JSON list of C-alpha atoms and ligand atoms in Angstrom, two decimals:
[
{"chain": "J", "resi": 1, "resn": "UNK", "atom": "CA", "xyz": [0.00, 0.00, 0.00]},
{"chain": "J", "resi": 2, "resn": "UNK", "atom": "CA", "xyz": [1.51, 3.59, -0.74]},
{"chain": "J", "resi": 3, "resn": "UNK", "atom": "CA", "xyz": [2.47, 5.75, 1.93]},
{"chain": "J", "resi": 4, "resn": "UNK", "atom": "CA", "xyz": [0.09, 9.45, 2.44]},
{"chain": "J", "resi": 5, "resn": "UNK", "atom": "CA", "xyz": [2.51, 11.58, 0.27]},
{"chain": "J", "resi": 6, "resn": "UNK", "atom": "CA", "xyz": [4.39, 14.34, 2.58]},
{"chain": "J", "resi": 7, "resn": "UNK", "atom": "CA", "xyz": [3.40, 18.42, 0.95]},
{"chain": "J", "resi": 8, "resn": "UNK", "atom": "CA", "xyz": [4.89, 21.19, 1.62]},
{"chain": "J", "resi": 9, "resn": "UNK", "atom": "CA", "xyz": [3.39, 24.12, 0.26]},
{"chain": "J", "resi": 10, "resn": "UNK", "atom": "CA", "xyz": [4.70, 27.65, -0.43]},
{"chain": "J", "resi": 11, "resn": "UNK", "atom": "CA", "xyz": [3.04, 30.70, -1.29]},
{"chain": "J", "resi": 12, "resn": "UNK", "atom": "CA", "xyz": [2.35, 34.35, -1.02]},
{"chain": "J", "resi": 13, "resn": "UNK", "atom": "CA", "xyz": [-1.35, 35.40, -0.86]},
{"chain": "J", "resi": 14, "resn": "UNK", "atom": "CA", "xyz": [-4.89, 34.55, -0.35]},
{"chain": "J", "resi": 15, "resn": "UNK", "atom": "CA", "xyz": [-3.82, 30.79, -0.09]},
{"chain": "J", "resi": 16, "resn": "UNK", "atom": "CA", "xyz": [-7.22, 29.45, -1.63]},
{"chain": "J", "resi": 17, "resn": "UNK", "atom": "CA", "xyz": [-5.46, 26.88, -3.71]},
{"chain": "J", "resi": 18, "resn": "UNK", "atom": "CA", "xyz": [-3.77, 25.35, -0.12]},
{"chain": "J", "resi": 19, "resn": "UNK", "atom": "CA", "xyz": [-7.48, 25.20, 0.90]},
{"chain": "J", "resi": 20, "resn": "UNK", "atom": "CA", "xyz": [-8.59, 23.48, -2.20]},
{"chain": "J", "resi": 21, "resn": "UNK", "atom": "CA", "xyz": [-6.02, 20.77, -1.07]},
{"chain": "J", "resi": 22, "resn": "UNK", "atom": "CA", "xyz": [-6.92, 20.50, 2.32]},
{"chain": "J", "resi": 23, "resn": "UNK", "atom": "CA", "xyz": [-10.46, 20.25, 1.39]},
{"chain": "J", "resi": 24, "resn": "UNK", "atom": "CA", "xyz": [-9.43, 17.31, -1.01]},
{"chain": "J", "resi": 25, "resn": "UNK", "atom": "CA", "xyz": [-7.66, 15.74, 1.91]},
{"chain": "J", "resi": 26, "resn": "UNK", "atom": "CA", "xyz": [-10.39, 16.06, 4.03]},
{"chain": "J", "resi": 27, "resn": "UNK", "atom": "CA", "xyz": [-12.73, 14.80, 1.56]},
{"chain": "J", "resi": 28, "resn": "UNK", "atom": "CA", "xyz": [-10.86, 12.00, 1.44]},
{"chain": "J", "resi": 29, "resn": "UNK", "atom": "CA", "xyz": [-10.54, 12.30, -2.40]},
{"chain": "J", "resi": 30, "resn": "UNK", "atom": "CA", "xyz": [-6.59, 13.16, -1.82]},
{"chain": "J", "resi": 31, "resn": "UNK", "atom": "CA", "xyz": [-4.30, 10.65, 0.32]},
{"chain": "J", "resi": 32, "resn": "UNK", "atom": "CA", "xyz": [-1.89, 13.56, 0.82]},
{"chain": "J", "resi": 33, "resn": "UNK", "atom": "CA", "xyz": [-0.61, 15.42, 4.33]},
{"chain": "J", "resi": 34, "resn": "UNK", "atom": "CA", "xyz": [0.54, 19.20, 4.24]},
{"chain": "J", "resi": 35, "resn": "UNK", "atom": "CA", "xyz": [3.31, 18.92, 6.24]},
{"chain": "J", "resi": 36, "resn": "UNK", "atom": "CA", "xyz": [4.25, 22.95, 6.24]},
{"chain": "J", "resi": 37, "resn": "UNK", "atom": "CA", "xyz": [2.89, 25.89, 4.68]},
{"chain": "J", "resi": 38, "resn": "UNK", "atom": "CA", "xyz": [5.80, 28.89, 3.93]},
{"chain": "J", "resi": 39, "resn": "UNK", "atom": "CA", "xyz": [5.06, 32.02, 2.88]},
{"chain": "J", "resi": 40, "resn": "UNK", "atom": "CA", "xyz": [7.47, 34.95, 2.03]},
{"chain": "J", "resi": 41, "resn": "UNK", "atom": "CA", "xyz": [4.64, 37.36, 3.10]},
{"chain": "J", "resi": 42, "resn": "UNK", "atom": "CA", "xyz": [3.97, 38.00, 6.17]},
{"chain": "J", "resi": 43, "resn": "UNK", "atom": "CA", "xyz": [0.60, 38.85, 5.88]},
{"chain": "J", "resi": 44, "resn": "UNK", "atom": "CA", "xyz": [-0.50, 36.06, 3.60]},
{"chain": "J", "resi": 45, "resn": "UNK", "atom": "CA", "xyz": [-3.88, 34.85, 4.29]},
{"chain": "J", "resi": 46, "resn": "UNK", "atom": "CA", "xyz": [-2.52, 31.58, 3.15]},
{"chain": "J", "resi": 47, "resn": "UNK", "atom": "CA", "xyz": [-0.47, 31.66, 6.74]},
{"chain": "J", "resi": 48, "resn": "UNK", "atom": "CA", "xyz": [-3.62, 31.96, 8.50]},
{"chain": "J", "resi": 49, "resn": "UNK", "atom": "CA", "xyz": [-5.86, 29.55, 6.59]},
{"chain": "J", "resi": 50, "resn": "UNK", "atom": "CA", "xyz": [-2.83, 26.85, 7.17]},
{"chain": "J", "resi": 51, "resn": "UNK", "atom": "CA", "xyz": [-2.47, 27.84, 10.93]},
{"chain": "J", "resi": 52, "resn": "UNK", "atom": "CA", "xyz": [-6.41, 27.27, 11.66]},
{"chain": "J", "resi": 53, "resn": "UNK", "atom": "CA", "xyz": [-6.00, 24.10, 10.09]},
{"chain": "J", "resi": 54, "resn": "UNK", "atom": "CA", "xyz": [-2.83, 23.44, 12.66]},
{"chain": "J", "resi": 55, "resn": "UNK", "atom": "CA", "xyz": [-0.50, 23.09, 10.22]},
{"chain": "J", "resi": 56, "resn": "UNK", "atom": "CA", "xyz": [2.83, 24.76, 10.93]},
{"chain": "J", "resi": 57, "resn": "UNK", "atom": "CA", "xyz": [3.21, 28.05, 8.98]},
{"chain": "J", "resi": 58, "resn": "UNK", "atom": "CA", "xyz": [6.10, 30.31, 8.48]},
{"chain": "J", "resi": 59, "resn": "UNK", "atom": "CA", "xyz": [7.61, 33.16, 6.97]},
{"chain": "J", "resi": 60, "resn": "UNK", "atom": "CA", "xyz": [10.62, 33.11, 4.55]},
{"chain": "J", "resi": 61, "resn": "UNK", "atom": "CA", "xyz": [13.26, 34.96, 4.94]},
{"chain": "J", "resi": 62, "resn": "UNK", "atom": "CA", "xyz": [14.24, 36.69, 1.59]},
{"chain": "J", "resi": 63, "resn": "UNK", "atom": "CA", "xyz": [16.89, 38.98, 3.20]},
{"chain": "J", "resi": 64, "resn": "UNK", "atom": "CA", "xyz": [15.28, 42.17, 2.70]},
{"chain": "J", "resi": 65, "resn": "UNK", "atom": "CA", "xyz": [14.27, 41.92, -1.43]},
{"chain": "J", "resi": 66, "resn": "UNK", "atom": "CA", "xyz": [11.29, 42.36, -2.63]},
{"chain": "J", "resi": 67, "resn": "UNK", "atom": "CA", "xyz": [11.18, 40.03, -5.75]},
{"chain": "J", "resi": 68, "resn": "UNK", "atom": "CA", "xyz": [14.24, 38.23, -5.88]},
{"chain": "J", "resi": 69, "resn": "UNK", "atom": "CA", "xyz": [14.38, 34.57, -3.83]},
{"chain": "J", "resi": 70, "resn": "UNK", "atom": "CA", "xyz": [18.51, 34.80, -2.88]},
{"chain": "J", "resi": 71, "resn": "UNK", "atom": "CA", "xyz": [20.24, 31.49, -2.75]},
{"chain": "J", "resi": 72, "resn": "UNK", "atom": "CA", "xyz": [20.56, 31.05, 1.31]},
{"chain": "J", "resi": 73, "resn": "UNK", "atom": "CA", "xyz": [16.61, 31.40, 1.51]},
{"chain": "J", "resi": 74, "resn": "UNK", "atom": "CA", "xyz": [16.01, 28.47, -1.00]},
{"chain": "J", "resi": 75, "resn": "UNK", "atom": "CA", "xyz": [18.74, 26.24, 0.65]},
{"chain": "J", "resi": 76, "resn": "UNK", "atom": "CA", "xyz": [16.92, 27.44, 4.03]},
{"chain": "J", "resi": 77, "resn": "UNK", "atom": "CA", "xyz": [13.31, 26.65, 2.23]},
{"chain": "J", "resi": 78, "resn": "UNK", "atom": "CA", "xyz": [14.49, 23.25, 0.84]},
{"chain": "J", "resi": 79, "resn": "UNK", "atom": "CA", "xyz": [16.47, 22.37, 4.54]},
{"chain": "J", "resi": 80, "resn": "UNK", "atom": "CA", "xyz": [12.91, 23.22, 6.47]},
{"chain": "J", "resi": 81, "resn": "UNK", "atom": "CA", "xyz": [11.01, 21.32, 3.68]},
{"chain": "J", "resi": 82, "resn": "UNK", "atom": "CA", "xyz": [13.37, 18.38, 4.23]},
{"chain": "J", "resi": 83, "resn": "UNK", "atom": "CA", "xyz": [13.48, 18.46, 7.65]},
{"chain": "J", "resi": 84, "resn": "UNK", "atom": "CA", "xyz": [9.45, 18.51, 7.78]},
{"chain": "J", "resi": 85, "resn": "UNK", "atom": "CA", "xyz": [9.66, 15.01, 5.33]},
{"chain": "J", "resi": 86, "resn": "UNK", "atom": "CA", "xyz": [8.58, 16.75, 2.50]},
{"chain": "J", "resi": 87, "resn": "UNK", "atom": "CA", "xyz": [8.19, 14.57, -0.61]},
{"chain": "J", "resi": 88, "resn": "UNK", "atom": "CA", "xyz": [6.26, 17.28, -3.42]},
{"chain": "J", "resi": 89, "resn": "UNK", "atom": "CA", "xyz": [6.30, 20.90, -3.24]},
{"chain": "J", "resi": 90, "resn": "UNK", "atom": "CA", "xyz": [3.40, 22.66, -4.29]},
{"chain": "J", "resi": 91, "resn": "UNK", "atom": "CA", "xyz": [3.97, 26.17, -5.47]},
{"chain": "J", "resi": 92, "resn": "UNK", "atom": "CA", "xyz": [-0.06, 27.50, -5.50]},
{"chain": "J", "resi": 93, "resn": "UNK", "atom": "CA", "xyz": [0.37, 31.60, -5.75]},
{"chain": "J", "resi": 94, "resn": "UNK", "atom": "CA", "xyz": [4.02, 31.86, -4.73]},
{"chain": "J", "resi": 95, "resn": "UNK", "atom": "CA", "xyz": [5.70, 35.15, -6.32]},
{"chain": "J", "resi": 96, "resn": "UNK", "atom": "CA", "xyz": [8.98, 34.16, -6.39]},
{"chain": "J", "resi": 97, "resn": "UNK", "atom": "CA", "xyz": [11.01, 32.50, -8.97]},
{"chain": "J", "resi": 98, "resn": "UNK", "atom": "CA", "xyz": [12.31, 29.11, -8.11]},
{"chain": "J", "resi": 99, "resn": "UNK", "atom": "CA", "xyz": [15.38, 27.74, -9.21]},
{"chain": "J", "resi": 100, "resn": "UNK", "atom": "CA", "xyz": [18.99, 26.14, -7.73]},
{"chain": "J", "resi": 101, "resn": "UNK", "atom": "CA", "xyz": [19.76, 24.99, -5.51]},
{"chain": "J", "resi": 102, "resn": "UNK", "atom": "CA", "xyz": [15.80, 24.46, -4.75]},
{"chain": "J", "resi": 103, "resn": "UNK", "atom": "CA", "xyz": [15.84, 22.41, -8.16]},
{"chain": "J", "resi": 104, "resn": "UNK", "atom": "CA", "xyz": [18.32, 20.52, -7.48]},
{"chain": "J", "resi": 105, "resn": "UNK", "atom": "CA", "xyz": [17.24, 19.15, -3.96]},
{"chain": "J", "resi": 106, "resn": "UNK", "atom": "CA", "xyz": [13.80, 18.56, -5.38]},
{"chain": "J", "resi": 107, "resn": "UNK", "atom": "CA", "xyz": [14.63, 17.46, -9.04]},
{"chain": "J", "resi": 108, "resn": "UNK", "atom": "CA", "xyz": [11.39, 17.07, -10.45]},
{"chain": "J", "resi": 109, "resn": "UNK", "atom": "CA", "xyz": [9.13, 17.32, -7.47]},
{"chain": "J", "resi": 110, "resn": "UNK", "atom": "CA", "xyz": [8.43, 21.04, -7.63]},
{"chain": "J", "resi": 111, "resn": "UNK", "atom": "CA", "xyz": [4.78, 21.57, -8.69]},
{"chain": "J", "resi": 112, "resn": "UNK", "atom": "CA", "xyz": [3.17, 24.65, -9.85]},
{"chain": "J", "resi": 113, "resn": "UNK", "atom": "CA", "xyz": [-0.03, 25.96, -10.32]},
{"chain": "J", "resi": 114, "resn": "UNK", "atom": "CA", "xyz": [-0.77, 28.71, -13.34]},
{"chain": "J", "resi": 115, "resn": "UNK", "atom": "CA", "xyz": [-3.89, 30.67, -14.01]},
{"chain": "J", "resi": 116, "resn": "UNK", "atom": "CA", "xyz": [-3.40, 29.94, -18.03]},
{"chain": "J", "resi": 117, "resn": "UNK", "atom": "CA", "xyz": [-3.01, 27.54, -21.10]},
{"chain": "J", "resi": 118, "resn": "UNK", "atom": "CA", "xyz": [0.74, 27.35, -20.65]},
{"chain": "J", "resi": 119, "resn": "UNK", "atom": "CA", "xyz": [2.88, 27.69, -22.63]},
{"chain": "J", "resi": 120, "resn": "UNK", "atom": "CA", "xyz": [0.00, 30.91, -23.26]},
{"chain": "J", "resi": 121, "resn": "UNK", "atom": "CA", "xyz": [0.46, 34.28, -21.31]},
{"chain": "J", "resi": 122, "resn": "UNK", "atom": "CA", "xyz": [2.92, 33.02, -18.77]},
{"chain": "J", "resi": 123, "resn": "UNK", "atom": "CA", "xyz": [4.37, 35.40, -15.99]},
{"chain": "J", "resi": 124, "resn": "UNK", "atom": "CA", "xyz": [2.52, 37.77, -13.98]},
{"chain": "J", "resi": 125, "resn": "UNK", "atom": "CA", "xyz": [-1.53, 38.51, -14.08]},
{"chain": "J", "resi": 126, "resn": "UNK", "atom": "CA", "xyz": [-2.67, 35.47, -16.80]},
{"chain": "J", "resi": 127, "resn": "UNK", "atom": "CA", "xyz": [-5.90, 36.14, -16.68]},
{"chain": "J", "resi": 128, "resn": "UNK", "atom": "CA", "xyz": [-5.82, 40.39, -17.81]},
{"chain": "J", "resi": 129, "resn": "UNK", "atom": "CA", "xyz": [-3.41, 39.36, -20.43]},
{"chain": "J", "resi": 130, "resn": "UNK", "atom": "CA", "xyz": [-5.81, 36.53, -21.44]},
{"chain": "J", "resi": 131, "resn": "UNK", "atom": "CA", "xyz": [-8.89, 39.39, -21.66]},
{"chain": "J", "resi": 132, "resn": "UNK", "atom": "CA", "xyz": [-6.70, 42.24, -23.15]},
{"chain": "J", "resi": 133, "resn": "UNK", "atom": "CA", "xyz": [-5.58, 40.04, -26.10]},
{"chain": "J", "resi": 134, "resn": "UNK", "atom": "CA", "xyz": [-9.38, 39.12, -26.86]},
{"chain": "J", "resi": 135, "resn": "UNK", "atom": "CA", "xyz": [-9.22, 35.22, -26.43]},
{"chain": "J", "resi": 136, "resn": "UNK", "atom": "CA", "xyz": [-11.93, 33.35, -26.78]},
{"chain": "J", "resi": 137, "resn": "UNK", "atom": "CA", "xyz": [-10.22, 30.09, -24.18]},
{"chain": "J", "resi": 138, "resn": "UNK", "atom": "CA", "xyz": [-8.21, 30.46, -21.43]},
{"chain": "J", "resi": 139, "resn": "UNK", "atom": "CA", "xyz": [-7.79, 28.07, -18.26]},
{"chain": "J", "resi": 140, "resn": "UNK", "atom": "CA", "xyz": [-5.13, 26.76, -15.76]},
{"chain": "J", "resi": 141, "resn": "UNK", "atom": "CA", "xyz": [-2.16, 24.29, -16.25]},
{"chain": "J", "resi": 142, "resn": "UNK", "atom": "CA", "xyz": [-0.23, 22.46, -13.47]},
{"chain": "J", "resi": 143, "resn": "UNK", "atom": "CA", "xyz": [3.34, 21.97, -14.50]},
{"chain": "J", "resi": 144, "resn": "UNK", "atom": "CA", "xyz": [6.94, 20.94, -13.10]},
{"chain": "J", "resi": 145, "resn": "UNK", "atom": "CA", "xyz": [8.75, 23.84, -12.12]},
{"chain": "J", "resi": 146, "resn": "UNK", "atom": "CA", "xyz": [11.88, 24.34, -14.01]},
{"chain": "J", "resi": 147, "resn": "UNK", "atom": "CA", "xyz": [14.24, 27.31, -13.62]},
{"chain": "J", "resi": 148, "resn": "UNK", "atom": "CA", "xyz": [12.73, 29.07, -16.53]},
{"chain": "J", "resi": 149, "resn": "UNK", "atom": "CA", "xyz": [9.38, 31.24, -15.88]},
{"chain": "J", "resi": 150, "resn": "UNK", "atom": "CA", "xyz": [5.94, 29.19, -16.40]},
{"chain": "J", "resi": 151, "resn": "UNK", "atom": "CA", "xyz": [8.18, 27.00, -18.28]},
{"chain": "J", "resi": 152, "resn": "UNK", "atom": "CA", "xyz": [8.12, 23.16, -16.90]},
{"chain": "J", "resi": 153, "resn": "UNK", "atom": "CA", "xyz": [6.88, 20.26, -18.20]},
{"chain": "J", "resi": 154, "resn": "UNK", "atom": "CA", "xyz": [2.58, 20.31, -18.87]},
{"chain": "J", "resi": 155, "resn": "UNK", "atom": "CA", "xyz": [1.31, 17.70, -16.75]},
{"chain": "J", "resi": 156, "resn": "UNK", "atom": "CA", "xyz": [-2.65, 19.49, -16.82]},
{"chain": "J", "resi": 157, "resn": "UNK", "atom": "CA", "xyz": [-4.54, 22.23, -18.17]},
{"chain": "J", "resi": 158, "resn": "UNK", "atom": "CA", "xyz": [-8.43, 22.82, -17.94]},
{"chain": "J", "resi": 159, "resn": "UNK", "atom": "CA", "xyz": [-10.19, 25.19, -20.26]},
{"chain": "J", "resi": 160, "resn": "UNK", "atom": "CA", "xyz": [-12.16, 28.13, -19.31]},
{"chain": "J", "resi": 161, "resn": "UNK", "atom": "CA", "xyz": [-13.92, 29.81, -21.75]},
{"chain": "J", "resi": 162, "resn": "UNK", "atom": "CA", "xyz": [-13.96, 33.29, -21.87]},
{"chain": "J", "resi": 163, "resn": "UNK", "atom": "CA", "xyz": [-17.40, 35.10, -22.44]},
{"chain": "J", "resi": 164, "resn": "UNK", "atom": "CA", "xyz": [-18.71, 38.33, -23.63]},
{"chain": "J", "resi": 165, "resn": "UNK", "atom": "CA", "xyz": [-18.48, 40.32, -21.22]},
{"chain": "J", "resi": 166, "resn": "UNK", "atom": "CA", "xyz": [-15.74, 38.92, -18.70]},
{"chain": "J", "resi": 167, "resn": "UNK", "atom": "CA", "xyz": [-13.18, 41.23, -17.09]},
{"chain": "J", "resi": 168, "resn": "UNK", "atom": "CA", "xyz": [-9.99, 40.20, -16.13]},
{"chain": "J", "resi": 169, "resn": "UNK", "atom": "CA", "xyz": [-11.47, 39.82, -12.10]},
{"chain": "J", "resi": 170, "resn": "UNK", "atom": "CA", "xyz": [-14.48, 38.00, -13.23]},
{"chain": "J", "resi": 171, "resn": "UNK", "atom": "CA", "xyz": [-12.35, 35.60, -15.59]},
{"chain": "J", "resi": 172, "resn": "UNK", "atom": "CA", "xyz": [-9.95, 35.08, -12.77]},
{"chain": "J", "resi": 173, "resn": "UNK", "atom": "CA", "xyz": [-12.80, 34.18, -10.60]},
{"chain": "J", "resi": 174, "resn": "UNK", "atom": "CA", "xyz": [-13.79, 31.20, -13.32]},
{"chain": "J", "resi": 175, "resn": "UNK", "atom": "CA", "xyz": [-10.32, 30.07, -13.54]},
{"chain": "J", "resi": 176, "resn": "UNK", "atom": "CA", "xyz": [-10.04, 29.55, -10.10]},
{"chain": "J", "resi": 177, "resn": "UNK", "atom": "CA", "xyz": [-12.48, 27.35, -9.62]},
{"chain": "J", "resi": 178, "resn": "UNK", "atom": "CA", "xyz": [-11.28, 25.36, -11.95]},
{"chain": "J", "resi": 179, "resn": "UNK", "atom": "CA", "xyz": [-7.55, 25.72, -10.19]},
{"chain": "J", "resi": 180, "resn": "UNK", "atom": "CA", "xyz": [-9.58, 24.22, -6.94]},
{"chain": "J", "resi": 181, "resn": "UNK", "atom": "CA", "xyz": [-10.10, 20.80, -8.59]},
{"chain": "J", "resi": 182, "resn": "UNK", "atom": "CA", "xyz": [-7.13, 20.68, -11.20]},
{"chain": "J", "resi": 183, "resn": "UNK", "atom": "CA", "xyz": [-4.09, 21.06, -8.82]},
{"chain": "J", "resi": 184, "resn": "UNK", "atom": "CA", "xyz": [-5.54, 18.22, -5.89]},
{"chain": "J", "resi": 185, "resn": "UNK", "atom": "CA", "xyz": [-6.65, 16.03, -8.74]},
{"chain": "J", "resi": 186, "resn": "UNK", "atom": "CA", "xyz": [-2.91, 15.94, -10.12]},
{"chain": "J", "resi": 187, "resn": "UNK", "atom": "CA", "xyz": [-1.28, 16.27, -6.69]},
{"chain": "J", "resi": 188, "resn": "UNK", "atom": "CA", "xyz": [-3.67, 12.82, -5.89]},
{"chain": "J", "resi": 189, "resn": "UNK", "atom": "CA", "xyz": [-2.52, 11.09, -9.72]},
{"chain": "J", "resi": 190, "resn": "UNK", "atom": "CA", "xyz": [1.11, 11.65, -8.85]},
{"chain": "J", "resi": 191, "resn": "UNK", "atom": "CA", "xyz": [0.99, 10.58, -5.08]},
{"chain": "J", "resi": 192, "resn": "UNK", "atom": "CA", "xyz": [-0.67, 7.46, -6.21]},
{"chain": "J", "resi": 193, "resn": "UNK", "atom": "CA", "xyz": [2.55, 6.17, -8.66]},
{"chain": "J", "resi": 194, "resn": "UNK", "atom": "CA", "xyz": [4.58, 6.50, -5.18]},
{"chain": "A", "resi": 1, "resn": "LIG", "atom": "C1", "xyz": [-3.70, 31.43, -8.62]},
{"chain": "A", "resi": 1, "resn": "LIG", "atom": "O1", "xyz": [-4.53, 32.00, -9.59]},
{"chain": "A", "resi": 1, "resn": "LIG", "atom": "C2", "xyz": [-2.54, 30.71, -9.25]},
{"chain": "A", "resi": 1, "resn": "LIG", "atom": "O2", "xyz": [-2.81, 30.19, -10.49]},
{"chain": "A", "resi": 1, "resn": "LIG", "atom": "C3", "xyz": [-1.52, 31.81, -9.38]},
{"chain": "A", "resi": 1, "resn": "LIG", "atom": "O3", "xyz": [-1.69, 32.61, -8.24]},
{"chain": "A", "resi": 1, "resn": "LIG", "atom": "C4", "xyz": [-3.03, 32.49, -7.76]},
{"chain": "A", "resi": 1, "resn": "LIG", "atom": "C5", "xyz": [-2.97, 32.10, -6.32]},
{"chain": "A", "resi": 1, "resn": "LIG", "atom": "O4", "xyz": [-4.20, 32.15, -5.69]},
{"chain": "A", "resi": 1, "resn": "LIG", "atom": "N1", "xyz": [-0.18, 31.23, -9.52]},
{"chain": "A", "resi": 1, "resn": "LIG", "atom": "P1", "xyz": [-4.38, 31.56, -4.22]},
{"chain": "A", "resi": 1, "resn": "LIG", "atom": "O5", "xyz": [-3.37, 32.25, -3.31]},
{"chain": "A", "resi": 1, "resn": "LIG", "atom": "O6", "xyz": [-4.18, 30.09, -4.27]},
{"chain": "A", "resi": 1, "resn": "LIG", "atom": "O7", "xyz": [-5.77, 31.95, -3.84]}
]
């Protein structure tokens, strides 16, 4: 029988994709823990939402910077993430690029979450770029994160449609509900070949 997969998961805002996967868990639909939740802001609601559930939350240090993620704080991530038993990392709304030595410690175990049909409109705000460039489809894609930006391997996408009418918020809004049953369904597919 396979062993409840270890998560850690790191991001910076509202956190709603976290929930998503605790509600999976809970559902029973997901045979997954979340181990640690790590945010590099300190007001995140994602801290919160994980610390209600009792799951230890923290902040990351990032030295001061405001976009750049500096090489100690990933090898201090990817230590803490270790040291918690972490198996897959789940990036859901974390604004910092990933790369070495986070990579390297977690070669292809680094998930991410991303509110378009990659490799369409990658990078910041997906969904307004999506509207402003009048396309009729949009959606969300999981993918391996590589050190590149939105660039990893396609493991799932779901279409949204995009209607007359839609602004970027209300678009958003429709991608992420889809986002709340994409990223635990492909979190549960890959802890199932463990
Ligand atoms: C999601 O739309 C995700 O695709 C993007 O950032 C957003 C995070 O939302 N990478 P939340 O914090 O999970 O609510």
């Amino acid at each position: 029988m396979s062993q409840t997969i270890k998560l850690g998961v790191l991001g910076s805002g509202s956190g709603s994709n976290m929930q998503a996967i605790l509600d999976a868990i809970e559902a029973g639909t997901l045979d997954a823990e979340i181990v640690l939740v790590l945010s590099d802001n300190p007001d995140g609601y994602i801290l919160e939402r994980a610390r209600k559930a009792g799951i230890p939350a923290e902040v990351i240090d990032c030295g001061g910077f405001k976009t750049k993620f500096p090489d100690e704080s990933q090898s201090a991530v990817a230590a803490q993430l270790k040291a918690a038993g972490v198996k897959l990392v789940c990036l859901a709304g974390f604004m910092r690029l990933v790369k070495q030595p986070m990579l390297d410690i977690f070669p292809e175990r680094i998930l991410n979450i991303h509110p378009s049909l990659l490799p369409a409109y990658p990078g910041l705000m997906a969904w307004k770029q999506a509207v402003a460039d009048g396309a009729r489809e949009s959606g969300c894609t999981v993918h391996y994160v590589d050190a590149g930006m939105d660039t990893g391997p396609i493991i799932k996408q779901a279409k949204v449609a995009v209607i007359a009418g839609d602004t970027a918020e209300t678009l958003h809004a429709r991608i992420q509900l889809e986002e709340h049953s994409l990223y635990p369904e492909v979190i549960a597919a890959i802890a199932a070949q463990q």
